[in-house]
Amino acid sequence: MVLSSLILCAPAMAELGYTDWFENGEPTMLSILGGIYGGTWSNGGPDYTNGDITVYRVYDFDDGQESIHIVDGDQFDIDQVWTDGIATVTAQAKYAGLNQSFGWNQGGTDPCNYQELLSYDGPSGVIEGGPVVEIDIEGDFLWGIQPNGDEWWSKMSNNSDGGMDHLITFFVEGVGEPDETVWLLFWEDLPSSSWDQDYQDFVVEIRASIPEPATMFLLGLGGLALLKKRRK
């Protein structure tokens, strides 16, 4: 097993840090990134690059500040509570036996309102022409997954296995439009009692931008203003 971060994860951690993950003999992060974006990848510490594109590991926990702005955020923020923006959500890879469902909580930090945005039940590997969803969101919200009836959230304390972390996130530079902020979300789909902590069971890309003024008006009091599914 390859240890890929240096700071041990605990639900009640009070300092900035990363959740540990392990490659466990499955495809490496270098291989997955090459499959998604192409090129030959290398890593330095928690970050990876192919020379043209760089992905920076986002912090998983700190001293109580949990939020990250979907457009203005970067790798120095915390990937638990997300805020604001138009997002194009794309399924990029799956390395798991379970069928995968990715969604959000429809606003706020309550974990009880899961709404599926996309799902994938195909074979393991990089997903070519995978499902894509576009959403507009105002205010705080959570990302989540529902594999095989379980439910795991970006906000660690909402997870039923003792508040363990089921998400690691990367901030991506070198892809997307100039006004887009790009993220890669890597999910662990099993409870901590039986997981392997490889965080590659479902990989989702987020491309976010700031809503136009007319769109902001339509959002009103917030939440989901637009939801449409399409294919690449």
PDB file of C-alpha atoms in Angstrom:
ATOM      1  CA  MET A   1       0.000   0.000   0.000  1.00  0.00           C
ATOM      2  CA  VAL A   2       1.221   3.495  -0.812  1.00  0.00           C
ATOM      3  CA  LEU A   3       0.589   6.238   1.706  1.00  0.00           C
ATOM      4  CA  SER A   4      -0.331   9.369  -0.224  1.00  0.00           C
ATOM      5  CA  SER A   5      -0.558  12.022   2.477  1.00  0.00           C
ATOM      6  CA  LEU A   6       1.245  12.729   5.683  1.00  0.00           C
ATOM      7  CA  ILE A   7      -1.334  13.898   8.191  1.00  0.00           C
ATOM      8  CA  LEU A   8      -3.657  11.381   9.823  1.00  0.00           C
ATOM      9  CA  CYS A   9      -7.373  12.041   9.610  1.00  0.00           C
ATOM     10  CA  ALA A  10      -9.615  12.183  12.656  1.00  0.00           C
ATOM     11  CA  PRO A  11     -13.129  13.619  12.779  1.00  0.00           C
ATOM     12  CA  ALA A  12     -12.270  16.110  15.511  1.00  0.00           C
ATOM     13  CA  MET A  13      -8.986  17.391  14.082  1.00  0.00           C
ATOM     14  CA  ALA A  14      -8.308  21.035  14.982  1.00  0.00           C
ATOM     15  CA  GLU A  15      -5.507  21.825  12.543  1.00  0.00           C
ATOM     16  CA  LEU A  16      -5.203  22.184   8.803  1.00  0.00           C
ATOM     17  CA  GLY A  17      -4.594  18.858   7.123  1.00  0.00           C
ATOM     18  CA  TYR A  18      -5.311  16.133   4.597  1.00  0.00           C
ATOM     19  CA  THR A  19      -7.186  12.864   4.869  1.00  0.00           C
ATOM     20  CA  ASP A  20      -4.995   9.808   4.265  1.00  0.00           C
ATOM     21  CA  TRP A  21      -5.639   7.690   1.190  1.00  0.00           C
ATOM     22  CA  PHE A  22      -4.088   4.500  -0.167  1.00  0.00           C
ATOM     23  CA  GLU A  23      -3.672   3.146  -3.698  1.00  0.00           C
ATOM     24  CA  ASN A  24      -4.158  -0.503  -2.679  1.00  0.00           C
ATOM     25  CA  GLY A  25      -3.013  -2.069  -5.937  1.00  0.00           C
ATOM     26  CA  GLU A  26      -5.728  -0.377  -8.017  1.00  0.00           C
ATOM     27  CA  PRO A  27      -5.036   2.226 -10.743  1.00  0.00           C
ATOM     28  CA  THR A  28      -2.751   4.944  -9.449  1.00  0.00           C
ATOM     29  CA  MET A  29      -3.637   8.617  -9.290  1.00  0.00           C
ATOM     30  CA  LEU A  30      -1.124   9.181 -12.103  1.00  0.00           C
ATOM     31  CA  SER A  31      -2.965   6.652 -14.260  1.00  0.00           C
ATOM     32  CA  ILE A  32      -6.418   8.071 -13.500  1.00  0.00           C
ATOM     33  CA  LEU A  33      -5.361  11.646 -14.260  1.00  0.00           C
ATOM     34  CA  GLY A  34      -3.734  10.501 -17.494  1.00  0.00           C
ATOM     35  CA  GLY A  35      -6.943   8.762 -18.489  1.00  0.00           C
ATOM     36  CA  ILE A  36      -9.051  11.849 -17.797  1.00  0.00           C
ATOM     37  CA  TYR A  37      -6.812  14.630 -19.125  1.00  0.00           C
ATOM     38  CA  GLY A  38      -4.098  12.852 -21.124  1.00  0.00           C
ATOM     39  CA  GLY A  39      -0.350  13.323 -20.881  1.00  0.00           C
ATOM     40  CA  THR A  40       2.267  11.820 -18.597  1.00  0.00           C
ATOM     41  CA  TRP A  41       1.787  12.759 -14.961  1.00  0.00           C
ATOM     42  CA  SER A  42       4.158  13.127 -12.026  1.00  0.00           C
ATOM     43  CA  ASN A  43       3.634  14.224  -8.466  1.00  0.00           C
ATOM     44  CA  GLY A  44       5.348  16.361  -5.886  1.00  0.00           C
ATOM     45  CA  GLY A  45       3.891  16.028  -2.399  1.00  0.00           C
ATOM     46  CA  PRO A  46       0.093  16.056  -2.591  1.00  0.00           C
ATOM     47  CA  ASP A  47      -0.046  17.716  -6.038  1.00  0.00           C
ATOM     48  CA  TYR A  48       0.206  16.337  -9.606  1.00  0.00           C
ATOM     49  CA  THR A  49       1.092  17.746 -13.034  1.00  0.00           C
ATOM     50  CA  ASN A  50       1.556  16.698 -16.663  1.00  0.00           C
ATOM     51  CA  GLY A  51       3.386  19.923 -17.524  1.00  0.00           C
ATOM     52  CA  ASP A  52       0.309  21.659 -18.915  1.00  0.00           C
ATOM     53  CA  ILE A  53      -2.275  20.814 -16.257  1.00  0.00           C
ATOM     54  CA  THR A  54      -1.713  20.842 -12.497  1.00  0.00           C
ATOM     55  CA  VAL A  55      -4.038  19.466  -9.845  1.00  0.00           C
ATOM     56  CA  TYR A  56      -3.572  20.759  -6.305  1.00  0.00           C
ATOM     57  CA  ARG A  57      -4.815  18.820  -3.293  1.00  0.00           C
ATOM     58  CA  VAL A  58      -7.463  20.767  -1.349  1.00  0.00           C
ATOM     59  CA  TYR A  59      -7.408  20.664   2.458  1.00  0.00           C
ATOM     60  CA  ASP A  60      -9.875  18.267   4.095  1.00  0.00           C
ATOM     61  CA  PHE A  61     -10.142  19.737   7.578  1.00  0.00           C
ATOM     62  CA  ASP A  62      -8.922  22.587   9.777  1.00  0.00           C
ATOM     63  CA  ASP A  63      -9.809  24.483  12.954  1.00  0.00           C
ATOM     64  CA  GLY A  64     -13.514  24.831  12.203  1.00  0.00           C
ATOM     65  CA  GLN A  65     -13.591  26.720   8.895  1.00  0.00           C
ATOM     66  CA  GLU A  66     -15.174  24.189   6.551  1.00  0.00           C
ATOM     67  CA  SER A  67     -16.383  26.182   3.545  1.00  0.00           C
ATOM     68  CA  ILE A  68     -15.072  26.530   0.001  1.00  0.00           C
ATOM     69  CA  HIS A  69     -16.421  28.849  -2.706  1.00  0.00           C
ATOM     70  CA  ILE A  70     -17.105  26.872  -5.861  1.00  0.00           C
ATOM     71  CA  VAL A  71     -15.812  29.708  -8.101  1.00  0.00           C
ATOM     72  CA  ASP A  72     -13.393  31.759  -5.978  1.00  0.00           C
ATOM     73  CA  GLY A  73     -11.946  28.920  -3.891  1.00  0.00           C
ATOM     74  CA  ASP A  74      -8.596  27.191  -4.293  1.00  0.00           C
ATOM     75  CA  GLN A  75      -6.440  24.468  -2.754  1.00  0.00           C
ATOM     76  CA  PHE A  76      -6.026  26.415   0.487  1.00  0.00           C
ATOM     77  CA  ASP A  77      -9.721  26.102   1.366  1.00  0.00           C
ATOM     78  CA  ILE A  78     -11.608  23.197   2.975  1.00  0.00           C
ATOM     79  CA  ASP A  79     -13.718  20.838   0.840  1.00  0.00           C
ATOM     80  CA  GLN A  80     -16.622  20.197   3.223  1.00  0.00           C
ATOM     81  CA  VAL A  81     -19.235  22.960   2.739  1.00  0.00           C
ATOM     82  CA  TRP A  82     -19.482  24.476  -0.760  1.00  0.00           C
ATOM     83  CA  THR A  83     -20.901  27.860  -1.752  1.00  0.00           C
ATOM     84  CA  ASP A  84     -22.475  29.575  -4.806  1.00  0.00           C
ATOM     85  CA  GLY A  85     -22.156  29.380  -8.568  1.00  0.00           C
ATOM     86  CA  ILE A  86     -23.131  27.674 -11.796  1.00  0.00           C
ATOM     87  CA  ALA A  87     -21.648  24.175 -12.006  1.00  0.00           C
ATOM     88  CA  THR A  88     -21.241  21.676 -14.827  1.00  0.00           C
ATOM     89  CA  VAL A  89     -20.886  18.259 -13.198  1.00  0.00           C
ATOM     90  CA  THR A  90     -19.353  15.367 -15.164  1.00  0.00           C
ATOM     91  CA  ALA A  91     -18.753  11.731 -14.202  1.00  0.00           C
ATOM     92  CA  GLN A  92     -15.102  11.086 -15.109  1.00  0.00           C
ATOM     93  CA  ALA A  93     -14.144   7.692 -13.659  1.00  0.00           C
ATOM     94  CA  LYS A  94     -15.359   4.784 -11.564  1.00  0.00           C
ATOM     95  CA  TYR A  95     -13.240   2.096  -9.910  1.00  0.00           C
ATOM     96  CA  ALA A  96     -15.751   0.181  -7.805  1.00  0.00           C
ATOM     97  CA  GLY A  97     -18.102  -2.784  -7.869  1.00  0.00           C
ATOM     98  CA  LEU A  98     -21.056  -0.728  -6.665  1.00  0.00           C
ATOM     99  CA  ASN A  99     -23.296   1.386  -8.871  1.00  0.00           C
ATOM    100  CA  GLN A 100     -22.610   5.062  -8.205  1.00  0.00           C
ATOM    101  CA  SER A 101     -24.918   8.029  -7.603  1.00  0.00           C
ATOM    102  CA  PHE A 102     -23.670  11.608  -7.152  1.00  0.00           C
ATOM    103  CA  GLY A 103     -25.817  14.461  -5.912  1.00  0.00           C
ATOM    104  CA  TRP A 104     -26.249  17.328  -3.492  1.00  0.00           C
ATOM    105  CA  ASN A 105     -28.416  18.276  -0.514  1.00  0.00           C
ATOM    106  CA  GLN A 106     -30.395  21.059  -2.269  1.00  0.00           C
ATOM    107  CA  GLY A 107     -28.856  23.803  -0.116  1.00  0.00           C
ATOM    108  CA  GLY A 108     -27.719  24.437   3.448  1.00  0.00           C
ATOM    109  CA  THR A 109     -25.759  21.935   5.517  1.00  0.00           C
ATOM    110  CA  ASP A 110     -28.611  19.528   6.318  1.00  0.00           C
ATOM    111  CA  PRO A 111     -27.713  16.018   5.061  1.00  0.00           C
ATOM    112  CA  CYS A 112     -31.331  14.827   4.801  1.00  0.00           C
ATOM    113  CA  ASN A 113     -32.276  16.151   1.345  1.00  0.00           C
ATOM    114  CA  TYR A 114     -30.202  14.125  -1.110  1.00  0.00           C
ATOM    115  CA  GLN A 115     -31.031  14.814  -4.757  1.00  0.00           C
ATOM    116  CA  GLU A 116     -29.293  12.752  -7.403  1.00  0.00           C
ATOM    117  CA  LEU A 117     -27.585  14.737 -10.148  1.00  0.00           C
ATOM    118  CA  LEU A 118     -26.071  11.852 -12.088  1.00  0.00           C
ATOM    119  CA  SER A 119     -25.465   8.121 -11.780  1.00  0.00           C
ATOM    120  CA  TYR A 120     -23.259   5.510 -13.412  1.00  0.00           C
ATOM    121  CA  ASP A 121     -23.576   1.715 -13.394  1.00  0.00           C
ATOM    122  CA  GLY A 122     -21.038   0.855 -16.089  1.00  0.00           C
ATOM    123  CA  PRO A 123     -17.722  -0.973 -15.769  1.00  0.00           C
ATOM    124  CA  SER A 124     -14.697   0.330 -13.899  1.00  0.00           C
ATOM    125  CA  GLY A 125     -12.416   2.747 -15.694  1.00  0.00           C
ATOM    126  CA  VAL A 126     -12.322   6.259 -17.087  1.00  0.00           C
ATOM    127  CA  ILE A 127     -15.814   7.140 -18.347  1.00  0.00           C
ATOM    128  CA  GLU A 128     -15.885   8.231 -21.986  1.00  0.00           C
ATOM    129  CA  GLY A 129     -18.831  10.485 -22.778  1.00  0.00           C
ATOM    130  CA  GLY A 130     -20.125  10.142 -19.245  1.00  0.00           C
ATOM    131  CA  PRO A 131     -23.249  11.757 -17.827  1.00  0.00           C
ATOM    132  CA  VAL A 132     -23.193  15.545 -17.421  1.00  0.00           C
ATOM    133  CA  VAL A 133     -25.458  17.804 -15.347  1.00  0.00           C
ATOM    134  CA  GLU A 134     -25.646  21.611 -15.173  1.00  0.00           C
ATOM    135  CA  ILE A 135     -26.948  23.334 -12.026  1.00  0.00           C
ATOM    136  CA  ASP A 136     -27.218  26.855 -10.591  1.00  0.00           C
ATOM    137  CA  ILE A 137     -26.801  27.132  -6.820  1.00  0.00           C
ATOM    138  CA  GLU A 138     -26.914  30.051  -4.385  1.00  0.00           C
ATOM    139  CA  GLY A 139     -25.670  29.801  -0.807  1.00  0.00           C
ATOM    140  CA  ASP A 140     -24.059  26.935   1.095  1.00  0.00           C
ATOM    141  CA  PHE A 141     -24.592  23.337   0.032  1.00  0.00           C
ATOM    142  CA  LEU A 142     -23.078  19.850   0.299  1.00  0.00           C
ATOM    143  CA  TRP A 143     -22.010  17.309  -2.307  1.00  0.00           C
ATOM    144  CA  GLY A 144     -22.881  13.684  -1.630  1.00  0.00           C
ATOM    145  CA  ILE A 145     -22.982  10.139  -3.006  1.00  0.00           C
ATOM    146  CA  GLN A 146     -25.408   7.250  -2.518  1.00  0.00           C
ATOM    147  CA  PRO A 147     -23.727   3.964  -3.474  1.00  0.00           C
ATOM    148  CA  ASN A 148     -25.700   0.805  -2.727  1.00  0.00           C
ATOM    149  CA  GLY A 149     -28.067   2.524  -0.299  1.00  0.00           C
ATOM    150  CA  ASP A 150     -25.360   4.179   1.804  1.00  0.00           C
ATOM    151  CA  GLU A 151     -25.095   7.975   1.900  1.00  0.00           C
ATOM    152  CA  TRP A 152     -21.873   9.941   2.280  1.00  0.00           C
ATOM    153  CA  TRP A 153     -21.419  13.707   2.383  1.00  0.00           C
ATOM    154  CA  SER A 154     -18.669  16.238   1.768  1.00  0.00           C
ATOM    155  CA  LYS A 155     -19.230  17.476   5.337  1.00  0.00           C
ATOM    156  CA  MET A 156     -17.532  14.842   7.460  1.00  0.00           C
ATOM    157  CA  SER A 157     -19.640  15.284  10.592  1.00  0.00           C
ATOM    158  CA  ASN A 158     -22.766  14.309   8.620  1.00  0.00           C
ATOM    159  CA  ASN A 159     -21.442  10.837   7.833  1.00  0.00           C
ATOM    160  CA  SER A 160     -22.953   7.974   9.809  1.00  0.00           C
ATOM    161  CA  ASP A 161     -19.704   6.017  10.261  1.00  0.00           C
ATOM    162  CA  GLY A 162     -18.384   8.290  12.989  1.00  0.00           C
ATOM    163  CA  GLY A 163     -17.896  11.374  10.854  1.00  0.00           C
ATOM    164  CA  MET A 164     -15.193   9.904   8.643  1.00  0.00           C
ATOM    165  CA  ASP A 165     -14.097  11.602   5.429  1.00  0.00           C
ATOM    166  CA  HIS A 166     -15.376  10.091   2.161  1.00  0.00           C
ATOM    167  CA  LEU A 167     -14.130  12.833  -0.185  1.00  0.00           C
ATOM    168  CA  ILE A 168     -10.775  14.169  -1.307  1.00  0.00           C
ATOM    169  CA  THR A 169     -10.722  17.122  -3.696  1.00  0.00           C
ATOM    170  CA  PHE A 170      -8.271  18.628  -6.167  1.00  0.00           C
ATOM    171  CA  PHE A 171      -8.196  22.171  -7.575  1.00  0.00           C
ATOM    172  CA  VAL A 172      -7.380  21.929 -11.298  1.00  0.00           C
ATOM    173  CA  GLU A 173      -5.421  24.523 -13.278  1.00  0.00           C
ATOM    174  CA  GLY A 174      -4.910  24.360 -17.043  1.00  0.00           C
ATOM    175  CA  VAL A 175      -8.314  23.116 -18.228  1.00  0.00           C
ATOM    176  CA  GLY A 176     -11.665  24.798 -18.804  1.00  0.00           C
ATOM    177  CA  GLU A 177     -12.612  28.269 -19.967  1.00  0.00           C
ATOM    178  CA  PRO A 178     -10.878  31.381 -18.551  1.00  0.00           C
ATOM    179  CA  ASP A 179     -13.881  32.181 -16.339  1.00  0.00           C
ATOM    180  CA  GLU A 180     -14.238  28.620 -15.004  1.00  0.00           C
ATOM    181  CA  THR A 181     -12.905  27.090 -11.804  1.00  0.00           C
ATOM    182  CA  VAL A 182     -12.354  23.337 -12.084  1.00  0.00           C
ATOM    183  CA  TRP A 183     -12.405  20.709  -9.330  1.00  0.00           C
ATOM    184  CA  LEU A 184     -11.976  16.939  -9.228  1.00  0.00           C
ATOM    185  CA  LEU A 185     -13.875  15.105  -6.479  1.00  0.00           C
ATOM    186  CA  PHE A 186     -12.627  11.615  -5.537  1.00  0.00           C
ATOM    187  CA  TRP A 187     -15.063   9.551  -3.458  1.00  0.00           C
ATOM    188  CA  GLU A 188     -14.764   6.552  -1.144  1.00  0.00           C
ATOM    189  CA  ASP A 189     -18.023   4.582  -1.314  1.00  0.00           C
ATOM    190  CA  LEU A 190     -17.802   2.131   1.605  1.00  0.00           C
ATOM    191  CA  PRO A 191     -18.294   2.731   5.353  1.00  0.00           C
ATOM    192  CA  SER A 192     -15.105   3.065   7.365  1.00  0.00           C
ATOM    193  CA  SER A 193     -15.671  -0.400   8.883  1.00  0.00           C
ATOM    194  CA  SER A 194     -15.020  -2.011   5.481  1.00  0.00           C
ATOM    195  CA  TRP A 195     -13.419   0.636   3.254  1.00  0.00           C
ATOM    196  CA  ASP A 196     -10.012   0.458   1.571  1.00  0.00           C
ATOM    197  CA  GLN A 197      -9.558   4.262   1.538  1.00  0.00           C
ATOM    198  CA  ASP A 198      -8.506   4.409  -2.101  1.00  0.00           C
ATOM    199  CA  TYR A 199     -10.853   7.369  -2.811  1.00  0.00           C
ATOM    200  CA  GLN A 200     -11.287   6.463  -6.465  1.00  0.00           C
ATOM    201  CA  ASP A 201     -14.635   4.667  -6.388  1.00  0.00           C
ATOM    202  CA  PHE A 202     -16.308   7.584  -8.176  1.00  0.00           C
ATOM    203  CA  VAL A 203     -14.496  10.573  -9.690  1.00  0.00           C
ATOM    204  CA  VAL A 204     -16.537  13.650 -10.599  1.00  0.00           C
ATOM    205  CA  GLU A 205     -15.365  16.865 -12.270  1.00  0.00           C
ATOM    206  CA  ILE A 206     -16.927  20.233 -11.375  1.00  0.00           C
ATOM    207  CA  ARG A 207     -16.530  23.240 -13.699  1.00  0.00           C
ATOM    208  CA  ALA A 208     -17.912  26.331 -11.992  1.00  0.00           C
ATOM    209  CA  SER A 209     -18.542  29.928 -13.032  1.00  0.00           C
ATOM    210  CA  ILE A 210     -20.252  33.010 -11.612  1.00  0.00           C
ATOM    211  CA  PRO A 211     -23.917  33.389 -12.622  1.00  0.00           C
ATOM    212  CA  GLU A 212     -24.768  36.296 -14.918  1.00  0.00           C
ATOM    213  CA  PRO A 213     -26.800  39.095 -13.242  1.00  0.00           C
ATOM    214  CA  ALA A 214     -30.023  37.937 -14.932  1.00  0.00           C
ATOM    215  CA  THR A 215     -29.447  34.420 -13.634  1.00  0.00           C
ATOM    216  CA  MET A 216     -28.829  35.711 -10.134  1.00  0.00           C
ATOM    217  CA  PHE A 217     -32.203  37.509 -10.280  1.00  0.00           C
ATOM    218  CA  LEU A 218     -33.948  34.298 -11.273  1.00  0.00           C
ATOM    219  CA  LEU A 219     -32.389  32.466  -8.350  1.00  0.00           C
ATOM    220  CA  GLY A 220     -34.413  34.579  -5.924  1.00  0.00           C
ATOM    221  CA  LEU A 221     -34.039  33.145  -2.442  1.00  0.00           C
ATOM    222  CA  GLY A 222     -31.647  30.507  -3.702  1.00  0.00           C
ATOM    223  CA  GLY A 223     -31.336  26.801  -4.072  1.00  0.00           C
ATOM    224  CA  LEU A 224     -31.698  25.028  -7.357  1.00  0.00           C
ATOM    225  CA  ALA A 225     -32.778  27.281 -10.224  1.00  0.00           C
ATOM    226  CA  LEU A 226     -31.808  25.107 -13.145  1.00  0.00           C
ATOM    227  CA  LEU A 227     -31.202  21.415 -13.535  1.00  0.00           C
ATOM    228  CA  LYS A 228     -30.738  19.825 -16.922  1.00  0.00           C
ATOM    229  CA  LYS A 229     -29.106  16.611 -17.975  1.00  0.00           C
ATOM    230  CA  ARG A 230     -27.275  16.083 -21.220  1.00  0.00           C
ATOM    231  CA  ARG A 231     -24.578  13.892 -22.708  1.00  0.00           C
ATOM    232  CA  LYS A 232     -21.133  14.943 -23.907  1.00  0.00           C
TER     233      LYS A 232
END
